[in-house]
Every structure is written in structure tokens, then in C-alpha cells.
JSON list of C-alpha atoms in Angstrom, two decimals:
[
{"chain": "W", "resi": 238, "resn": "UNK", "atom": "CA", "xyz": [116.78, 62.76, 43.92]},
{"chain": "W", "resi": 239, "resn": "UNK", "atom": "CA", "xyz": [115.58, 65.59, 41.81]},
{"chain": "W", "resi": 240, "resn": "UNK", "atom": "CA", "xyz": [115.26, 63.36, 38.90]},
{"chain": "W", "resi": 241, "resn": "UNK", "atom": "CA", "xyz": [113.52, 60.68, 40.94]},
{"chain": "W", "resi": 242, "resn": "UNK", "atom": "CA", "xyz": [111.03, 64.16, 41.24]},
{"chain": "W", "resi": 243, "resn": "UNK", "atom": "CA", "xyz": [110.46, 64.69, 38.31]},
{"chain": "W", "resi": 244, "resn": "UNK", "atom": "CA", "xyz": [109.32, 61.28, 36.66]},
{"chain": "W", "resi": 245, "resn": "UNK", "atom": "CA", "xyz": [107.16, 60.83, 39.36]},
{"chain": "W", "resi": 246, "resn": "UNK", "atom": "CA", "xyz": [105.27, 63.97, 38.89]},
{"chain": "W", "resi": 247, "resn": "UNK", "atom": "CA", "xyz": [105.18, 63.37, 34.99]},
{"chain": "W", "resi": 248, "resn": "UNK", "atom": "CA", "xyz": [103.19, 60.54, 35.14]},
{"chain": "W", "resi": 249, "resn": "UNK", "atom": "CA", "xyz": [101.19, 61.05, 38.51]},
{"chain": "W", "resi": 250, "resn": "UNK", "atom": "CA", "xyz": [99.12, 64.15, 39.63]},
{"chain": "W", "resi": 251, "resn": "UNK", "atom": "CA", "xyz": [96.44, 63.55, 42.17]},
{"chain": "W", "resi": 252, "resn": "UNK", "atom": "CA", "xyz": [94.48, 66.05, 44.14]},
{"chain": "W", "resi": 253, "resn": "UNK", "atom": "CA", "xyz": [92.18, 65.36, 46.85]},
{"chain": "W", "resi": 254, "resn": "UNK", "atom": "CA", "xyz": [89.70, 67.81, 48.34]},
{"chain": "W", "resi": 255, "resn": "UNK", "atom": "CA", "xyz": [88.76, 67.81, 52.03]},
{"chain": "W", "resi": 256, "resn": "UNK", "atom": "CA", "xyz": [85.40, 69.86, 52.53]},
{"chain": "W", "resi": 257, "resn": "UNK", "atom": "CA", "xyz": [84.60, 71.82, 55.71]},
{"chain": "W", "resi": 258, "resn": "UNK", "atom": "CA", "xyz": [81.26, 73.35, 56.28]},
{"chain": "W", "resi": 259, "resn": "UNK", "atom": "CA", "xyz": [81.57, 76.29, 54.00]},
{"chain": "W", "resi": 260, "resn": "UNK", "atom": "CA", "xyz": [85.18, 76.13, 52.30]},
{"chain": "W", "resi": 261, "resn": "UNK", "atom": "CA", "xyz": [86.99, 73.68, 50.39]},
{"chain": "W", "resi": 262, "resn": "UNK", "atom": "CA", "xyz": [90.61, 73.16, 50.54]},
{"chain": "W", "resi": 263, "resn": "UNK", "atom": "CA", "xyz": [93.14, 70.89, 48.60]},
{"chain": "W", "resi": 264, "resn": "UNK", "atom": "CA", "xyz": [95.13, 68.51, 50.29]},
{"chain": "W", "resi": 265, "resn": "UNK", "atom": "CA", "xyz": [97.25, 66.98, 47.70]},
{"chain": "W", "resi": 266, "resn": "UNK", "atom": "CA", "xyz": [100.71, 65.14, 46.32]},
{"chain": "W", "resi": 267, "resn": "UNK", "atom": "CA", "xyz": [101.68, 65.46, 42.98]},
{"chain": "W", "resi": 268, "resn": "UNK", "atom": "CA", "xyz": [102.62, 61.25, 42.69]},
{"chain": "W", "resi": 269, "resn": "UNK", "atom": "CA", "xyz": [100.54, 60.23, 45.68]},
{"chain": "W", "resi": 270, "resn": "UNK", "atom": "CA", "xyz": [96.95, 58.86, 45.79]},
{"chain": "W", "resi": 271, "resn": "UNK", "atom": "CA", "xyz": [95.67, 60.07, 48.79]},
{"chain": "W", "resi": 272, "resn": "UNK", "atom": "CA", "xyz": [92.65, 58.69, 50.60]},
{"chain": "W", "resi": 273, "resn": "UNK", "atom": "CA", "xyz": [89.91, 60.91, 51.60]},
{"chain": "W", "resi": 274, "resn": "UNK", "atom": "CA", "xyz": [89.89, 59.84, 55.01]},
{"chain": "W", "resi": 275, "resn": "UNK", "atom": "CA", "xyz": [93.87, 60.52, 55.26]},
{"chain": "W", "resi": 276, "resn": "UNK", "atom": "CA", "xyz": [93.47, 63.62, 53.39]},
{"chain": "W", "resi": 277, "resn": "UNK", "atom": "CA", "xyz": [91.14, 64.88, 55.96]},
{"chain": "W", "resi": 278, "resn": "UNK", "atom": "CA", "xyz": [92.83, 64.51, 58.75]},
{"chain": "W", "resi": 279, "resn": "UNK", "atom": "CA", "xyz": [96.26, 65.91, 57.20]},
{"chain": "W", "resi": 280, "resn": "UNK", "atom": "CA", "xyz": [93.65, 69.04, 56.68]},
{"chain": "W", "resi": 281, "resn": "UNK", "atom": "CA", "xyz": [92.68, 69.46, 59.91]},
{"chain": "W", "resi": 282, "resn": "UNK", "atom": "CA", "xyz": [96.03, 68.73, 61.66]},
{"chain": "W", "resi": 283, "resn": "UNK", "atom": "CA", "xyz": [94.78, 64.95, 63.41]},
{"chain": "W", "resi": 284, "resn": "UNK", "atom": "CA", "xyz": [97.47, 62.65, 63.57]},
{"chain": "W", "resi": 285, "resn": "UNK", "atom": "CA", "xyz": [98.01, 60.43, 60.41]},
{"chain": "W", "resi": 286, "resn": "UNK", "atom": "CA", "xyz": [100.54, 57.31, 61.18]},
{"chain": "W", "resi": 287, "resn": "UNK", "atom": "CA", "xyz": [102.35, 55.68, 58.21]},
{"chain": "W", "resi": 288, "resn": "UNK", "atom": "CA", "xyz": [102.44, 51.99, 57.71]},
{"chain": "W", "resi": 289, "resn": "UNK", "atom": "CA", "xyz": [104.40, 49.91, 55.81]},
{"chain": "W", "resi": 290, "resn": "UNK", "atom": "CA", "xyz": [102.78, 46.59, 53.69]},
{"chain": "W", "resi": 291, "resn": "UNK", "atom": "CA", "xyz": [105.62, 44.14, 53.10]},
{"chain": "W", "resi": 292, "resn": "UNK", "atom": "CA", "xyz": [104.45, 42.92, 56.52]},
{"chain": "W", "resi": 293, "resn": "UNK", "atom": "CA", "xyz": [100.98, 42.30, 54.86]},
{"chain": "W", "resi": 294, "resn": "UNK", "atom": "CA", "xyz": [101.70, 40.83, 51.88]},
{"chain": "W", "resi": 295, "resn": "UNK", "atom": "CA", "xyz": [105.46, 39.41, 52.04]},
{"chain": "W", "resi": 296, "resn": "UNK", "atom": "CA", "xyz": [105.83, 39.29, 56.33]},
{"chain": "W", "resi": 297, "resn": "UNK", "atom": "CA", "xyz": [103.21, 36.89, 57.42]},
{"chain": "W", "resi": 298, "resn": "UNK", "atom": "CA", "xyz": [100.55, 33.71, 55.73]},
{"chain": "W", "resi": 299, "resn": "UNK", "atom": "CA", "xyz": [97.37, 34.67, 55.13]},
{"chain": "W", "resi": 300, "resn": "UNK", "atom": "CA", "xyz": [94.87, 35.18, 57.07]},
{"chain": "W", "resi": 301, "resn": "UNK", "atom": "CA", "xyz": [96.99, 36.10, 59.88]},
{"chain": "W", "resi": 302, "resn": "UNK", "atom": "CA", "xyz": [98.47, 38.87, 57.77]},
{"chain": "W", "resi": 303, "resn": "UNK", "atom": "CA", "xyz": [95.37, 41.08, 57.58]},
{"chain": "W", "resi": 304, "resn": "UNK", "atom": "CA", "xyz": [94.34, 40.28, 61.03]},
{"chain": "W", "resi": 305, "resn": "UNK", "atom": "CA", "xyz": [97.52, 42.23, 62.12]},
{"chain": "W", "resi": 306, "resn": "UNK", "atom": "CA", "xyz": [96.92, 44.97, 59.71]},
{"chain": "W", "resi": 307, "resn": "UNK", "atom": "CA", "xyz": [93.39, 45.37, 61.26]},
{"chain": "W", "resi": 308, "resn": "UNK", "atom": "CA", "xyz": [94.36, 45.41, 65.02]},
{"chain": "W", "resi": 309, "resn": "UNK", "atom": "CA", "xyz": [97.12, 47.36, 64.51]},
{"chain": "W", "resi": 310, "resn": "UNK", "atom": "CA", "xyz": [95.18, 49.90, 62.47]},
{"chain": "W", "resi": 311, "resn": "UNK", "atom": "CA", "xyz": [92.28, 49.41, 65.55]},
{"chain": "W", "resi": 312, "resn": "UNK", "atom": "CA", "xyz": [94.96, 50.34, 68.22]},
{"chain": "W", "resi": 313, "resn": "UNK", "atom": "CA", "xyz": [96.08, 53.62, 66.16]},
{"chain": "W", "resi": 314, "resn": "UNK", "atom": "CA", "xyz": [92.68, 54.24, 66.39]},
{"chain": "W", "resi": 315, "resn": "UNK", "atom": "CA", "xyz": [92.06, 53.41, 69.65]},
{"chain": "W", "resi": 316, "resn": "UNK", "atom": "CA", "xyz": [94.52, 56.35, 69.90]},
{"chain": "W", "resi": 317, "resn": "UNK", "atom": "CA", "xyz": [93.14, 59.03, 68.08]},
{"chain": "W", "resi": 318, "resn": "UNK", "atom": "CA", "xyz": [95.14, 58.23, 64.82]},
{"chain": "W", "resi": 319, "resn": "UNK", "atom": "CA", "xyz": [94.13, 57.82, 61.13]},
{"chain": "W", "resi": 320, "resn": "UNK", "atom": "CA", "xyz": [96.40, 54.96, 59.29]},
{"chain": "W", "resi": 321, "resn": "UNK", "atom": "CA", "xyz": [97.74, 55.53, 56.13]},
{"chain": "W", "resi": 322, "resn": "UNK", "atom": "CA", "xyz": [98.94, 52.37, 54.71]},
{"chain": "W", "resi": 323, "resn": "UNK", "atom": "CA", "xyz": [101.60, 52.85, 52.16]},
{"chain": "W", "resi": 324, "resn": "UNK", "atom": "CA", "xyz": [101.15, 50.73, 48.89]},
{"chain": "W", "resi": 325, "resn": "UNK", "atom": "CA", "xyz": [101.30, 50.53, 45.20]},
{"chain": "W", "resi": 326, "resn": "UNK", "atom": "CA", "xyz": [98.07, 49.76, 43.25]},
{"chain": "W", "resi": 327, "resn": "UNK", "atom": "CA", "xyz": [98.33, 48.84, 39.36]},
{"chain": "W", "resi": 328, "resn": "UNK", "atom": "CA", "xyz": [101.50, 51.12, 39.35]},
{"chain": "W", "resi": 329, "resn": "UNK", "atom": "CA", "xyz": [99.56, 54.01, 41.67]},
{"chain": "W", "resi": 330, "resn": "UNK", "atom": "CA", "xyz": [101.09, 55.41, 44.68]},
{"chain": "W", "resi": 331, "resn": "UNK", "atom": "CA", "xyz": [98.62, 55.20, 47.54]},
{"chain": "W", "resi": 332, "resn": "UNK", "atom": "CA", "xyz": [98.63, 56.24, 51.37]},
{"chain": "W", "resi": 333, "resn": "UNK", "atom": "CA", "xyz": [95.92, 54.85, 52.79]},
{"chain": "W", "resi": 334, "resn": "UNK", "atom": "CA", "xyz": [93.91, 52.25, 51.67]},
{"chain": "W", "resi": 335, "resn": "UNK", "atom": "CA", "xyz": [90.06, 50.51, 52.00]},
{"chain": "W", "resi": 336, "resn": "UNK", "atom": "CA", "xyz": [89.66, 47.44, 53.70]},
{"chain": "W", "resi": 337, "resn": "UNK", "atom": "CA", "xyz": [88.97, 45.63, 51.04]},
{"chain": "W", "resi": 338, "resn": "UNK", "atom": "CA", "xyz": [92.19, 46.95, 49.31]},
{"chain": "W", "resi": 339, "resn": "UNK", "atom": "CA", "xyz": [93.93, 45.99, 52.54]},
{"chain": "W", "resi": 340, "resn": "UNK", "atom": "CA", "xyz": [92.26, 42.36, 51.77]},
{"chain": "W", "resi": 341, "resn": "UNK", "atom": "CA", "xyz": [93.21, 41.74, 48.50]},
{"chain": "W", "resi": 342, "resn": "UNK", "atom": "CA", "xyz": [96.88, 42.95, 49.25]},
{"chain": "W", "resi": 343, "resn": "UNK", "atom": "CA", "xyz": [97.27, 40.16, 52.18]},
{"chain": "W", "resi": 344, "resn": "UNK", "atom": "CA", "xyz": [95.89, 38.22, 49.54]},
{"chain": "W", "resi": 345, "resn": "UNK", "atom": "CA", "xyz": [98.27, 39.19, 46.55]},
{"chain": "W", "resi": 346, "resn": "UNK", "atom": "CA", "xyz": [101.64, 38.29, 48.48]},
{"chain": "W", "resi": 347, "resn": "UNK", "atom": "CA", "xyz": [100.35, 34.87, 48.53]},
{"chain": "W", "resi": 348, "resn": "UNK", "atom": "CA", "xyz": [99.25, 34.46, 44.96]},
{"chain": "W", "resi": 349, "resn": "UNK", "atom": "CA", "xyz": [102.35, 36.06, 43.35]},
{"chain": "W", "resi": 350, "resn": "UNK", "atom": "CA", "xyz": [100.65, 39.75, 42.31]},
{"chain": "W", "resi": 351, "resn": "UNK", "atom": "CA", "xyz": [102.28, 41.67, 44.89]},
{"chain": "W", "resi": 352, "resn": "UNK", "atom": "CA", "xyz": [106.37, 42.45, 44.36]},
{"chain": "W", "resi": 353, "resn": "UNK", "atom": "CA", "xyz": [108.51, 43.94, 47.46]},
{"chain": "W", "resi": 354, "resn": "UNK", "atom": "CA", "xyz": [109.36, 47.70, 46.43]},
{"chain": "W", "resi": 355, "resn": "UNK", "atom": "CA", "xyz": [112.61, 49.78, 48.16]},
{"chain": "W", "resi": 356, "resn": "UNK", "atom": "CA", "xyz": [112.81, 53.33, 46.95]},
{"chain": "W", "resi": 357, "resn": "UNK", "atom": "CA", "xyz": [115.29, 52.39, 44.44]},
{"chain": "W", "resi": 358, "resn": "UNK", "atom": "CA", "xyz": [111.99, 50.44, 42.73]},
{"chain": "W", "resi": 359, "resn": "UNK", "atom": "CA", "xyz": [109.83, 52.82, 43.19]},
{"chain": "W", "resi": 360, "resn": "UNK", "atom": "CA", "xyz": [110.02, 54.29, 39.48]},
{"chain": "W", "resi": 361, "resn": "UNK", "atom": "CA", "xyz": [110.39, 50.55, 37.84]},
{"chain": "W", "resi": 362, "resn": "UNK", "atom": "CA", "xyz": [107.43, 49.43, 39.96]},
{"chain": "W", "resi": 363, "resn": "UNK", "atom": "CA", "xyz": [105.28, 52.10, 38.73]},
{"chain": "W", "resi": 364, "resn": "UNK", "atom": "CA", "xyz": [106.35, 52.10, 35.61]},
{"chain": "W", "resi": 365, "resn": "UNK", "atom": "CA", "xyz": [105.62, 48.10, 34.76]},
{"chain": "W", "resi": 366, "resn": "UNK", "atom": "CA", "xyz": [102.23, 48.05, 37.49]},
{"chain": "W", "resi": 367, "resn": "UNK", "atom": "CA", "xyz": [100.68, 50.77, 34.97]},
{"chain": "W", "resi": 368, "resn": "UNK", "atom": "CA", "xyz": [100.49, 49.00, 32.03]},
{"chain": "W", "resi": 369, "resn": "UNK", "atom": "CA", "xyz": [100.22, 45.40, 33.55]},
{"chain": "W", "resi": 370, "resn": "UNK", "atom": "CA", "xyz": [97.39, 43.50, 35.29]},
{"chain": "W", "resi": 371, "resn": "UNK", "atom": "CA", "xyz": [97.30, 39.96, 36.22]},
{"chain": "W", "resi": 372, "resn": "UNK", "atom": "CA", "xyz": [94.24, 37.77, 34.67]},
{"chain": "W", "resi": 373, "resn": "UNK", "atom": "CA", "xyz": [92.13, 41.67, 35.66]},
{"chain": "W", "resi": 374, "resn": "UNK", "atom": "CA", "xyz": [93.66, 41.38, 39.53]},
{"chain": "W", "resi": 375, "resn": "UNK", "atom": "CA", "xyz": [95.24, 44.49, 40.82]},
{"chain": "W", "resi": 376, "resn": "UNK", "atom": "CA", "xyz": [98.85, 43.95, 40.75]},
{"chain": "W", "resi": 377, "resn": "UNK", "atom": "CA", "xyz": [100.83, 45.58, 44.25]},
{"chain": "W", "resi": 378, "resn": "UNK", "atom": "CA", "xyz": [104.24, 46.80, 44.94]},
{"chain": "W", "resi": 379, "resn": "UNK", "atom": "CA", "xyz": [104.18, 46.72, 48.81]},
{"chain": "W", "resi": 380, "resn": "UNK", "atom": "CA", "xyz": [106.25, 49.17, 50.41]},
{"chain": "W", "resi": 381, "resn": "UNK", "atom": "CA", "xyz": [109.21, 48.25, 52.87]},
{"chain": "W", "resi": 382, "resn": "UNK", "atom": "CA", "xyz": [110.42, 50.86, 55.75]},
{"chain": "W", "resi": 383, "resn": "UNK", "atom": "CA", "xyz": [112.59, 52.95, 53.61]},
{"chain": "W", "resi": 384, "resn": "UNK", "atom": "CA", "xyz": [110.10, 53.26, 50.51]},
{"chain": "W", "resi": 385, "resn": "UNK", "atom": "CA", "xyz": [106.93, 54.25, 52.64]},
{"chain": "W", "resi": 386, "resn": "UNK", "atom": "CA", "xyz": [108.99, 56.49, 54.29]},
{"chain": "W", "resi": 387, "resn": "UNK", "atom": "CA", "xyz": [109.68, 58.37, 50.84]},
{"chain": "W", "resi": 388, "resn": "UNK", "atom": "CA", "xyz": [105.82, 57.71, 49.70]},
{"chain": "W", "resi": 389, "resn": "UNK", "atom": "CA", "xyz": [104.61, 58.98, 52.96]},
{"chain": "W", "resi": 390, "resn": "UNK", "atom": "CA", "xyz": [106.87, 62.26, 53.05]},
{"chain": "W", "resi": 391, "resn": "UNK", "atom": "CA", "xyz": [105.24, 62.65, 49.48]},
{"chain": "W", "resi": 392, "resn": "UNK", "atom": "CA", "xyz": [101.90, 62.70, 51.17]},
{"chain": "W", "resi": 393, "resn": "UNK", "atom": "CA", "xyz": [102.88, 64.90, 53.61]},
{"chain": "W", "resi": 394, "resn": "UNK", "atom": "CA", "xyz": [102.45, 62.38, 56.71]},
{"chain": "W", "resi": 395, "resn": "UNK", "atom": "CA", "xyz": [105.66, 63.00, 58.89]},
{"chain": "W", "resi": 396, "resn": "UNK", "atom": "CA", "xyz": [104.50, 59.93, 61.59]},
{"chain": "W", "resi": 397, "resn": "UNK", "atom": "CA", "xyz": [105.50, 55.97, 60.66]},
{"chain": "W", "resi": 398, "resn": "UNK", "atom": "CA", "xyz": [105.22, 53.00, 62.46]},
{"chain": "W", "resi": 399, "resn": "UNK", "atom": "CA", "xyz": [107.03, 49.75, 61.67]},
{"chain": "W", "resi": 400, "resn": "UNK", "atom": "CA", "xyz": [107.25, 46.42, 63.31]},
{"chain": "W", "resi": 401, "resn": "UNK", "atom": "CA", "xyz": [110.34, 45.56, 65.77]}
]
């Protein structure tokens, strides 16, 4: 595990800042790209959920795939939560992603740019996603239960959520 570490944090270090009225304060992973929103909330202590995306781009056709992502990401919201989807962008760990993001990953399990990572692909994943696009499309590794459960422990989010 140490060694999974340690390549991880030699080619990713990301640091995101949350800002508060006078202060600033990092929130940050040293292999995880974190979004703002996400990091914000981790900063204040408001409940961040984990989610996995195989369901988006592997689990269901499109279009019905993102409409899940979006109600289910409504109802944690609903509930006072902040979702942190748990993806791999053109080889970049991310929790949390845009809507449009969330888009063209329903999108990419459909058109063949979006590959179904466990932990032990994490580092392969990365690895081959940095230096690879397809026809200038962002190429996805999305994330079953036990890899976002890795990626999001990285991020510091200790909350997931996962279908039945």
C-alpha cells in the first residue's frame, strides 16, 4: 500500500483553497483533484457523500444514466449534503465533478472513452489516461465501490453511497 502512496503522490499534487471572510485555509490531497465546492464543505465540516461512476458510465444507457446521477445528487441535496463524484479525468483523480463533466462521462461509457477502474487499476489508469486522449475527448476511468472508496479516503470524505 505504501508503494501504491508513493507513485501517486509523484505524479499528482493538488491543493485547493477554501476562503472564509478573512482567512484562507488549504483543503487538499496530494493525488486528488478536489472540487471547490467539495473542498468547501470538507472545510467547514458539512457533510460530503461519495459516489461511485461505473453506474454512470458502465451501469445504465444513456440518457437514463445521468438522469440518475442528477436526482440522486438532488436528493443528497435535498438533505443537506454536497456530492463528490469519484472519477478519473485524462488520468486525474477527481472527487467531485461539474455537470457538464458528469455529462460527458454518461456519455463516454457509451462511446468507448470511459474504462471501469478497481483500485488495483488505479496506477495503470492514471498512468495511460495522462498521456492519451481520444480524437481531443477526455478519456475516464470510472470508479467502482472499492476504488472510490480509496479515492475518496484520499480526499478526506469518510461518507459513500452506492446503489443496492
Amino acid at each position: 500500500m505504501r508503494a501504491f502512496h508513493n507513485v501517486l503522490r509523484r505524479y499528482y499534487t493538488t491543493t485547493t483553497t477554501s476562503t472564509t471572510t478573512s482567512t484562507t485555509r488549504s483543503v487538499s490531497s496530494s493525488c486528488v483533484k478536489i472540487l471547490p465546492e467539495v473542498a468547501n464543505a470538507l472545510y467547514s465540516n458539512q457533510p460530503v457523500v461519495a459516489l461511485e461512476s461505473t453506474i454512470i458510465a458502465h451501469g445504465m444507457p444513456y440518457p437514463q444514466n445521468i438522469e440518475l446521477a442528477n436526482d440522486i445528487s438532488q436528493i443528497l441535496r435535498d438533505r443537506g449534503c454536497i456530492p463528490a463524484t469519484i472519477a478519473i479525468k485524462n488520468g486525474i483523480f477527481r472527487a467531485g465533478l461539474h455537470s457538464d463533466e458528469m455529462e460527458d462521462l454518461a456519455l463516454a461509457g457509451m462511446e468507448g472513452r470511459a474504462v471501469k477502474c478497481s483500485t488495483r487499476d488505479l496506477p495503470l489508469v492514471a498512468s495511460k489516461q495522462r498521456y492519451t486522449s481520444f480524437d481531443g475527448q477526455n478519456v475516464w476511468g470510472a470508479t467502482t465501490v472499492a476504488a472510490t472508496m480509496r479515492l475518496a479516503h484520499l480526499a478526506g470524505i469518510s461518507t459513500f453511497v452506492t446503489g443496492e
